[in-house]
Short mmCIF file of C-alpha atoms in Angstrom, two decimals:
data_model
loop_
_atom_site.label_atom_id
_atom_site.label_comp_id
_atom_site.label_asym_id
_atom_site.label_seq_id
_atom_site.Cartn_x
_atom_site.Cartn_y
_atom_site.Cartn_z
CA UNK A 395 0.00 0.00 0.00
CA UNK A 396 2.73 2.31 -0.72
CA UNK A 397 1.94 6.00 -2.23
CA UNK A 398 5.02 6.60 -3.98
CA UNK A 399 3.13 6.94 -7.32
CA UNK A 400 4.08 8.95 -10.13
CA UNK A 401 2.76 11.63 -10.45
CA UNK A 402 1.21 10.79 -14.12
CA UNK A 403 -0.06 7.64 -13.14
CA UNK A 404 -1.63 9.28 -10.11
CA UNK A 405 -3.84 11.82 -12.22
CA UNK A 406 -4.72 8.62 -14.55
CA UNK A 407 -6.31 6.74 -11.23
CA UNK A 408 -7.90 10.02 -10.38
CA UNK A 409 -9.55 9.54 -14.10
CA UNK A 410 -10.17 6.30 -14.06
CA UNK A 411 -11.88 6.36 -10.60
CA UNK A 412 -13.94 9.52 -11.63
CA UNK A 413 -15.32 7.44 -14.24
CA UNK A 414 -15.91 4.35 -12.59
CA UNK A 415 -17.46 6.38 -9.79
CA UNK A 416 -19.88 8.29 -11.90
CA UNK A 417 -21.15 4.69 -13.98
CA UNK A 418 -21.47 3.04 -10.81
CA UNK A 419 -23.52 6.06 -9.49
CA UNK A 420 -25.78 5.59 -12.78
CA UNK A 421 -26.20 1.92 -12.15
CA UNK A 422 -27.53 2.84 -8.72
CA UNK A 423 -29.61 5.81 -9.98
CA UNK A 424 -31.42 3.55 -12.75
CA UNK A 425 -31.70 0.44 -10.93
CA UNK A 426 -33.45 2.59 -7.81
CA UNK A 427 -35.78 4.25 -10.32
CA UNK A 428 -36.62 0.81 -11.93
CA UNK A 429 -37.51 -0.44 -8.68
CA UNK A 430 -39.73 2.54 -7.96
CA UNK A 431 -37.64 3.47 -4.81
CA UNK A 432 -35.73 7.27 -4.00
CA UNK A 433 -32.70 7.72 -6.02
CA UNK A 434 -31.36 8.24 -2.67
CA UNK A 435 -32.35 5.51 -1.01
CA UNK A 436 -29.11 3.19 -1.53
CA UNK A 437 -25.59 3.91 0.05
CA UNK A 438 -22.22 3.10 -2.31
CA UNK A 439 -19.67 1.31 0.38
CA UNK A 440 -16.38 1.17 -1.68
CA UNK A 441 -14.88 -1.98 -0.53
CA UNK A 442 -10.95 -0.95 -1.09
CA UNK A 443 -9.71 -4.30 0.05
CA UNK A 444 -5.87 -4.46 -1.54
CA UNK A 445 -6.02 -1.11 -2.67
CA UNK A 446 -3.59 1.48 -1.69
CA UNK A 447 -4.20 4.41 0.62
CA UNK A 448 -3.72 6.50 -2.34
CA UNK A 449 -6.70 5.21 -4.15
CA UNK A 450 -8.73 5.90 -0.50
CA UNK A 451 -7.49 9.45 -0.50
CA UNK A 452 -8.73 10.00 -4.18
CA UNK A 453 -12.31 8.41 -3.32
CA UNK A 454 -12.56 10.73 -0.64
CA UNK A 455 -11.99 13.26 -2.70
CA UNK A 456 -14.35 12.37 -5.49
CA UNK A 457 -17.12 12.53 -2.43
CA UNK A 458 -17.61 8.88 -1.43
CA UNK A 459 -18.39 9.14 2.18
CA UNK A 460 -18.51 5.17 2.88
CA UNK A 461 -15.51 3.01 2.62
CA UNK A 462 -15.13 -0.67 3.43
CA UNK A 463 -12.66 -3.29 4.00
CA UNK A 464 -12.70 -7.03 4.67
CA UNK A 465 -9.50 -7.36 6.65
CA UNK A 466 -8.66 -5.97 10.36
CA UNK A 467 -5.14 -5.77 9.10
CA UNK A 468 -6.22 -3.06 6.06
CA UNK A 469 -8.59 -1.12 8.03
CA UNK A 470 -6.27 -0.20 11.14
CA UNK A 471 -3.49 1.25 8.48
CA UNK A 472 -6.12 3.16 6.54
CA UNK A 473 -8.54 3.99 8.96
CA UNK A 474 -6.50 6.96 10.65
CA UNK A 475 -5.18 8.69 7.40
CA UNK A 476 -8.30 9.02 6.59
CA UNK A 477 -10.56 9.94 9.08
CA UNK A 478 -13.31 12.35 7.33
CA UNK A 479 -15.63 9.35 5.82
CA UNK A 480 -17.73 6.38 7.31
CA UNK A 481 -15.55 3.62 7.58
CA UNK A 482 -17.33 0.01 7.48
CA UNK A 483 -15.87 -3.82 8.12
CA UNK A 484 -17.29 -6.03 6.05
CA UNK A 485 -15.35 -9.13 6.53
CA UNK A 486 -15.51 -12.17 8.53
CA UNK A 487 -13.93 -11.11 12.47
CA UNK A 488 -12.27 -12.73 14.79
CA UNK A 489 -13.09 -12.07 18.19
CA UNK A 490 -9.75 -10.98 18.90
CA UNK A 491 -9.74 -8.49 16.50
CA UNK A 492 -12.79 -6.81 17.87
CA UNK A 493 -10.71 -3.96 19.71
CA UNK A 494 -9.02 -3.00 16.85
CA UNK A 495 -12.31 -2.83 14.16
CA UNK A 496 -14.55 -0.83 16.88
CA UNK A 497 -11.86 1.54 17.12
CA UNK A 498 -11.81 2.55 13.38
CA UNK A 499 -14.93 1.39 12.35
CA UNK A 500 -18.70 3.02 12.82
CA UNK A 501 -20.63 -0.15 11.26
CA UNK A 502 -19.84 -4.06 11.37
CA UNK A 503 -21.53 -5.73 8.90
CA UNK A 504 -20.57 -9.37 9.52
CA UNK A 505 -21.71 -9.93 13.17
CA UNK A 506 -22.56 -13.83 12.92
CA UNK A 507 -22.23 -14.92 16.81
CA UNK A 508 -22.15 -14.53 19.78
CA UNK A 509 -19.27 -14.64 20.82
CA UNK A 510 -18.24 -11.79 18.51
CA UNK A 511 -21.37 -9.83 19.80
CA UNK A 512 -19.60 -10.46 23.33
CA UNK A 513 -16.14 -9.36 22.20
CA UNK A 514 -17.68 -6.06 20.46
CA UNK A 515 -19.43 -5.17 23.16
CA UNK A 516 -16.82 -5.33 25.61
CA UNK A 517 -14.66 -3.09 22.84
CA UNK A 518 -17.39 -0.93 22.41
CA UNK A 519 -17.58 0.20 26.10
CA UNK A 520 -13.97 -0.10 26.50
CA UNK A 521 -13.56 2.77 23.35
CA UNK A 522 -16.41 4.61 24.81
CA UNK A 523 -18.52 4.25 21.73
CA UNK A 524 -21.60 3.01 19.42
CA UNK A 525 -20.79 0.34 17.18
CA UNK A 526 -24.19 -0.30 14.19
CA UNK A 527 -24.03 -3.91 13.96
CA UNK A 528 -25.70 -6.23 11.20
CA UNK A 529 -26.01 -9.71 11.03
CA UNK A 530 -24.57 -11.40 8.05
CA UNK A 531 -27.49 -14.10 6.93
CA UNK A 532 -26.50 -17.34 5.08
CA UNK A 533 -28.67 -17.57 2.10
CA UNK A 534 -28.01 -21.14 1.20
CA UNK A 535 -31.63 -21.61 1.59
CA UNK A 536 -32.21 -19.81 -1.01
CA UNK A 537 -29.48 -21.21 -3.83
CA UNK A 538 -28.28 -24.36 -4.14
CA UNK A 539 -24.80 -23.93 -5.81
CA UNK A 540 -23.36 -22.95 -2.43
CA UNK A 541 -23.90 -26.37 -1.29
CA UNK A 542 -22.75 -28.11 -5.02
CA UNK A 543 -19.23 -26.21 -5.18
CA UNK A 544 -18.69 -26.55 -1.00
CA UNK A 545 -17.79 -22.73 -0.99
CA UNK A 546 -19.85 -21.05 2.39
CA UNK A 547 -20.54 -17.14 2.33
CA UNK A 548 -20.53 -17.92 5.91
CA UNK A 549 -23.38 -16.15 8.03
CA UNK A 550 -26.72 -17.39 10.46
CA UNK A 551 -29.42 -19.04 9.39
CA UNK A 552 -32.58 -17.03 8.86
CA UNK A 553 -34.23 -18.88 11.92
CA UNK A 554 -31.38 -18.03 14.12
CA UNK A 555 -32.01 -14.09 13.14
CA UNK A 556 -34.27 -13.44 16.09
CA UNK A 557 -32.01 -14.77 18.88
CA UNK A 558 -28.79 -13.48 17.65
CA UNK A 559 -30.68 -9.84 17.17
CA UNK A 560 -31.90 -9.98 20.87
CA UNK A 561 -28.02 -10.41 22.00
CA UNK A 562 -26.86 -7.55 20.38
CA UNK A 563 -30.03 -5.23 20.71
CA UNK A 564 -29.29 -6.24 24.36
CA UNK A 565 -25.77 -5.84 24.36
CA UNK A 566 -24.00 -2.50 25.81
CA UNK A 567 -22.06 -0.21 23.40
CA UNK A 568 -23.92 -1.85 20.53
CA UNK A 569 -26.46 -0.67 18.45
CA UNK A 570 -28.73 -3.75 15.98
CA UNK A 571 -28.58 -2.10 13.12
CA UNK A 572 -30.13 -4.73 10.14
CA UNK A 573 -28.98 -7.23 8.20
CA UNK A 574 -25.92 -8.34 5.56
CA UNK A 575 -25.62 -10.85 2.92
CA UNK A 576 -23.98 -12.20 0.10
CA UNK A 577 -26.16 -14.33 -2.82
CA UNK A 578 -24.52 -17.69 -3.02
CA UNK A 579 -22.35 -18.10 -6.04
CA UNK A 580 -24.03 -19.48 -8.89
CA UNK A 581 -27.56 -18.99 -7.90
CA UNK A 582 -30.06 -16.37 -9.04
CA UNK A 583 -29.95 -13.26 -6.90
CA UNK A 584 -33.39 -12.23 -7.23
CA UNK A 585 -34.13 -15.27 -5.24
CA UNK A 586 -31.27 -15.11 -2.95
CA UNK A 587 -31.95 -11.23 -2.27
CA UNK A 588 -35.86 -11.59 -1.88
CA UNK A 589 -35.06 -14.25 1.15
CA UNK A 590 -33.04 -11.77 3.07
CA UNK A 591 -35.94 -9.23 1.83
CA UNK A 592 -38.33 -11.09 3.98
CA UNK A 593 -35.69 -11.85 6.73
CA UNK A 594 -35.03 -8.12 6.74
CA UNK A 595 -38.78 -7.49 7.16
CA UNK A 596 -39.29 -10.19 10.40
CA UNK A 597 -36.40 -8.47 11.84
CA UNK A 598 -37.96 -4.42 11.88
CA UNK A 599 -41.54 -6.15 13.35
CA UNK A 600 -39.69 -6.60 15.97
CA UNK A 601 -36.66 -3.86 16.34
CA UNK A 602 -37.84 -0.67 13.94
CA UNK A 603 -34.50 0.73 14.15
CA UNK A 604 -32.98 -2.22 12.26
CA UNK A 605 -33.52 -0.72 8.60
CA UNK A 606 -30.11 -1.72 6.77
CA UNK A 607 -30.35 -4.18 4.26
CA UNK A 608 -26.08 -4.53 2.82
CA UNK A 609 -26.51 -6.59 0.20
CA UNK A 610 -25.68 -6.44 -3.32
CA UNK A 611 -21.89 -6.10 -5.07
CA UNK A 612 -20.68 -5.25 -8.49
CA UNK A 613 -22.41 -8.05 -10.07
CA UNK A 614 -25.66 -7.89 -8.81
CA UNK A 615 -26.97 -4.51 -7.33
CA UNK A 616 -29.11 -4.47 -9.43
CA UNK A 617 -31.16 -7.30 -7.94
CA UNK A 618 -30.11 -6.30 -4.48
CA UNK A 619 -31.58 -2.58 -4.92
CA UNK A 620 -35.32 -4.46 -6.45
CA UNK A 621 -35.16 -6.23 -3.22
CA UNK A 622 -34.68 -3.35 -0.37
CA UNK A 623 -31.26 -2.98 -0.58
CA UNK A 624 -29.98 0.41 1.53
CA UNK A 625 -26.35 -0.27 1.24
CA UNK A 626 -24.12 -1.66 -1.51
CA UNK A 627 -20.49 -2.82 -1.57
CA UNK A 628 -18.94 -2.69 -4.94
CA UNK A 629 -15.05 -3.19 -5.41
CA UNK A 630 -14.53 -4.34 -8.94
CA UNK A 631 -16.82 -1.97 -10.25
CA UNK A 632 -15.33 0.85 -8.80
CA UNK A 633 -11.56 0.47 -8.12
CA UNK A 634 -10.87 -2.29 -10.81
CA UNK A 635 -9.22 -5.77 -10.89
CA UNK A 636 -8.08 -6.41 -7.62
CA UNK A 637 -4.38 -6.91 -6.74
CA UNK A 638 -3.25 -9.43 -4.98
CA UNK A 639 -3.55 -10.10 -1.42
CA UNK A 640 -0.02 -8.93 -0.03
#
């Protein structure tokens, strides 16, 4: 994640960004309209997972208030230099890495247990602040090539929503703030993103405040905005091919 960048190269990211930014802004635009909902209504998370501080920096500039990254590791280096957006962790977390996400991070998106609603708590209260919390879903249920390739997207079971939701509505320093998912791979995302539609739904009966769907990334927003989506998290779309994990 080094910056030392030419200075040519530099202004051609800048471009290339710009335009990446403003397609995947019309994507979001049209497929909100299409579904009859507020071009407003969705949130771009940039996912900048093995990108380089530099490429942060220029998003922030181009106006994207909501950044994301998968790995603890990432988000602690990036985190601080740049502290004027909304910074999200969207990965799978390991309790021990709790302390360092709350610190940098306003939302987790991948709460799945509870012992990680435990450890984030305790982090929370320790950092003296509110941590929005939503609970990753599995949506195997919903698609079967999941199952036929053996690759998990990880996450509870729909059933288990309600008990895992009480923990962290109960828990201090958190607040429950809706629900995350990723379509299984291979399956149709209309069905996958309708399932978590109606989990989504079962969830606010019973805790109002719980109104984020995340769901839906470069591939299929689309589907996720017909089906409630408030947040996005695109990557590919936006930054590029992804380099390799360092």
């Amino acid at each position: 994640m080094t910056d030392a960048v030419n200075p040519e190269i530099a202004v051609g990211r800048e471009n290339q960004l710009r335009d990446n930014l403003r397609a995947v802004r019309e994507r979001i635009q049209t497929a909100c309209v299409a579904a009859g909902r507020a071009e407003d209504a969705v949130t771009l998370v940039a996912i900048t997972k093995t990108f380089p501080i530099s490429d942060v920096r220029a998003l922030a500039a181009l106006g994207v208030r909501d950044l994301g990254e998968n790995r603890e590791q990432e988000l602690k280096v990036k985190a601080p230099d740049c502290q004027d957006v909304t910074w999200h962790f969207v990965g799978q977390l390991q309790s021990n890495k709790a302390r360092s996400v709350v610190r940098c991070a306003a939302a987790v998106h991948s709460v799945d247990r509870s012992s990680l609603v435990k450890a984030l708590s305790r982090a929370a209260v320790e950092e003296g602040k509110t941590l929005r919390c939503l609970l990753q879903v599995s949506l195997a249920a919903y698609g079967s090539a999941d199952a036929a390739t053996g690759m998990s997207r990880g996450g509870v079971g729909p059933d288990d929503v309600p008990v895992l939701a009480a923990e962290v509505a109960g828990a201090d320093g958190l607040e429950l703030g809706g629900v995350m998912a990723v379509a299984p791979l291979g399956s149709d995302p209309d069905e996958a993103f309708a399932g978590l539609e109606s989990v989504a739904s079962r969830l606010r009966s019973e805790h109002a405040g719980a109104d984020w769907i995340s769901a839906g990334m470069s591939g299929d927003l689309e589907a996720a905005i017909r089906h409630g989506a408030t947040h996005v998290r695109l990557g590919r779309a936006l930054l590029g091919t992804r380099p390799p994990l360092g």
